[in-house]
Coordinates of C-alpha atoms in Angstrom, one line a residue:
M3 CA -4.0 70.2 8.5
F4 CA -1.7 67.5 9.8
P5 CA -3.2 64.2 11.2
K6 CA -3.4 64.0 14.9
Q7 CA -0.5 62.3 16.5
S8 CA -0.7 59.9 19.4
R9 CA 2.6 59.0 21.1
G10 CA 4.5 60.2 18.1
R11 CA 2.5 58.2 15.4
P12 CA -0.1 59.6 13.0
S13 CA -3.6 58.5 13.9
Y14 CA -4.2 56.7 10.6
L15 CA -1.6 54.1 11.5
G16 CA -3.5 53.3 14.6
R17 CA -6.6 52.7 12.6
A18 CA -4.7 50.3 10.3
V19 CA -3.4 48.3 13.3
S20 CA -6.9 48.0 14.8
R21 CA -8.4 46.7 11.5
A22 CA -5.7 44.1 11.2
A23 CA -6.2 43.0 14.7
R24 CA -9.9 42.2 14.0
G25 CA -9.0 39.1 11.9
F26 CA -10.6 37.7 8.7
T27 CA -14.1 38.3 7.5
L28 CA -16.5 35.5 7.0
L29 CA -16.3 35.9 3.2
E30 CA -12.5 35.6 3.3
L31 CA -12.8 32.4 5.4
L32 CA -15.5 30.9 3.0
V33 CA -13.2 31.6 0.0
V34 CA -10.3 29.8 1.7
V35 CA -12.6 26.8 2.6
V36 CA -13.9 26.6 -1.0
I37 CA -10.3 26.6 -2.4
I38 CA -9.2 23.9 0.0
G39 CA -12.3 21.8 -0.9
L40 CA -11.6 22.1 -4.6
L41 CA -7.9 21.1 -4.1
A42 CA -8.9 18.1 -2.0
G43 CA -11.5 17.1 -4.6
L44 CA -8.8 17.1 -7.4
V45 CA -5.9 15.6 -5.5
A46 CA -7.6 12.9 -3.3
P47 CA -8.8 10.6 -6.1
K48 CA -5.4 10.6 -7.8
Y49 CA -3.7 9.9 -4.4
F50 CA -6.0 7.0 -3.6
D51 CA -5.7 5.5 -7.1
Q52 CA -1.9 5.4 -6.6
V53 CA -2.4 3.6 -3.2
G54 CA -4.4 0.9 -5.0
K55 CA -1.7 0.4 -7.7
S56 CA 1.0 0.3 -5.0
N57 CA -0.9 -2.5 -3.1
T58 CA -1.0 -4.5 -6.3
K59 CA 2.7 -4.0 -6.9
I60 CA 3.4 -5.0 -3.2
A61 CA 1.4 -8.2 -3.7
A62 CA 3.3 -9.1 -6.9
A63 CA 6.6 -8.5 -5.1
Q64 CA 5.6 -10.6 -2.1
I65 CA 4.5 -13.4 -4.5
S66 CA 7.9 -13.2 -6.2
S67 CA 9.7 -13.5 -2.9
L68 CA 7.6 -16.4 -1.8
E69 CA 8.3 -18.1 -5.1
K70 CA 12.0 -17.9 -4.5
A71 CA 11.5 -19.5 -1.0
L72 CA 9.4 -22.2 -2.5
D73 CA 12.0 -23.0 -5.1
Q74 CA 14.7 -23.2 -2.4
Y75 CA 12.4 -25.5 -0.4
R76 CA 12.0 -27.8 -3.5
L77 CA 15.7 -27.9 -4.1
D78 CA 16.3 -29.1 -0.5
V79 CA 13.3 -31.4 0.0
G80 CA 12.7 -32.6 -3.6
A81 CA 9.1 -31.3 -3.9
Y82 CA 7.0 -28.2 -3.2
P83 CA 5.1 -28.2 0.0
T84 CA 1.6 -29.8 -0.3
T85 CA -1.5 -27.7 -0.1
E86 CA -2.1 -29.0 3.5
L87 CA 1.4 -27.9 4.6
G88 CA 1.0 -24.6 2.9
L89 CA 3.4 -21.7 3.1
N90 CA 3.9 -22.4 6.8
A91 CA 6.3 -25.1 5.7
L92 CA 8.7 -22.4 4.5
F93 CA 9.1 -21.2 8.1
V94 CA 8.3 -24.2 10.4
K95 CA 9.8 -27.6 9.7
P96 CA 7.1 -30.1 8.8
P97 CA 7.2 -33.4 10.7
D98 CA 9.1 -36.3 9.1
L99 CA 11.1 -34.1 6.6
E100 CA 14.8 -34.9 7.2
R101 CA 16.0 -32.9 4.1
W102 CA 14.4 -29.7 5.2
Q103 CA 17.1 -27.0 5.6
G104 CA 14.9 -24.0 6.5
P105 CA 13.6 -21.8 7.6
Y106 CA 13.3 -20.4 4.1
L107 CA 11.7 -17.2 5.3
K108 CA 12.8 -14.9 8.1
K109 CA 9.2 -14.6 9.4
P110 CA 6.0 -16.5 8.7
A111 CA 4.5 -15.8 5.3
P112 CA 3.0 -12.3 5.4
P113 CA -0.6 -11.6 4.6
D114 CA -1.4 -9.9 1.3
P115 CA -1.6 -6.1 1.3
W116 CA -5.3 -6.3 2.0
G117 CA -4.8 -8.4 5.2
R118 CA -5.7 -11.9 3.8
A119 CA -3.6 -15.0 3.5
Y120 CA -2.2 -15.8 0.1
V121 CA -3.9 -18.7 -1.6
Y122 CA -1.5 -21.6 -2.1
K123 CA -2.3 -24.9 -3.9
A124 CA 0.1 -27.7 -4.8
P125 CA 0.0 -29.3 -7.2
G126 CA -1.5 -26.3 -9.0
D127 CA -3.8 -25.8 -11.9
H128 CA -1.3 -23.6 -13.7
G129 CA 2.0 -25.3 -12.8
D130 CA 3.7 -27.2 -9.9
Y131 CA 1.9 -24.8 -7.5
D132 CA -0.5 -21.9 -7.7
L133 CA 0.1 -18.9 -5.5
S134 CA -2.3 -15.9 -5.6
S135 CA -3.9 -13.0 -3.8
L136 CA -7.6 -12.3 -4.5
G137 CA -7.1 -8.5 -4.6
S138 CA -8.9 -5.9 -2.5
D139 CA -12.3 -7.5 -2.8
G140 CA -11.2 -11.0 -1.7
Q141 CA -13.2 -12.6 -4.6
P142 CA -11.8 -14.4 -7.7
G143 CA -11.5 -12.2 -10.8
G144 CA -12.0 -8.5 -10.7
T145 CA -10.4 -5.4 -12.3
G146 CA -8.1 -2.7 -11.0
E147 CA -7.2 -3.0 -7.3
A148 CA -9.8 -5.9 -7.0
A149 CA -7.9 -8.0 -9.7
D150 CA -6.2 -11.2 -8.6
V151 CA -2.4 -11.1 -8.4
T152 CA -1.0 -14.6 -9.3
S153 CA 2.2 -16.5 -9.7
W154 CA 1.2 -17.7 -13.2
A155 CA 0.3 -14.4 -14.8
V156 CA 2.1 -11.0 -14.8
P157 CA -0.4 -8.3 -13.7
A158 CA -1.0 -5.5 -16.2
T159 CA 0.5 -2.9 -13.9
A160 CA 3.8 -4.8 -13.8
Q161 CA 4.2 -5.1 -17.6
H162 CA 6.7 -2.9 -19.4
P163 CA 5.7 -1.1 -22.6

């Protein structure tokens, strides 16, 4: 009439403990794996899209910072560095420049967020100098993360509505 007792516990509690100790069934594990896969499939593309946009914003911010250093260089020396001197002239004193008051950068000019050197040309086609990054693809033109980031045009991601 009453369940058998073992050490003061009813036997049905012992059965419940032994079932819990067995672990998860294969079906339960497959359901969890499918749910994790679905979540990863929905979240990953949005995450990587944000990474691409942030690299473009980093490139625009670095170009802006380099422009300020170039302007300070011009104020001291009287002209922007030539294409041959490049952005290195902002950190290392070029030979035969007495009016150079640098360094204008704390460290040598950084590479763009994709690991390539910024393209500097003086005199430029769009102003006194052209400063640009060729984007993720390293080729002129492109769209999205592959679009060029330049000193003469504000990227679409940086424009305000």
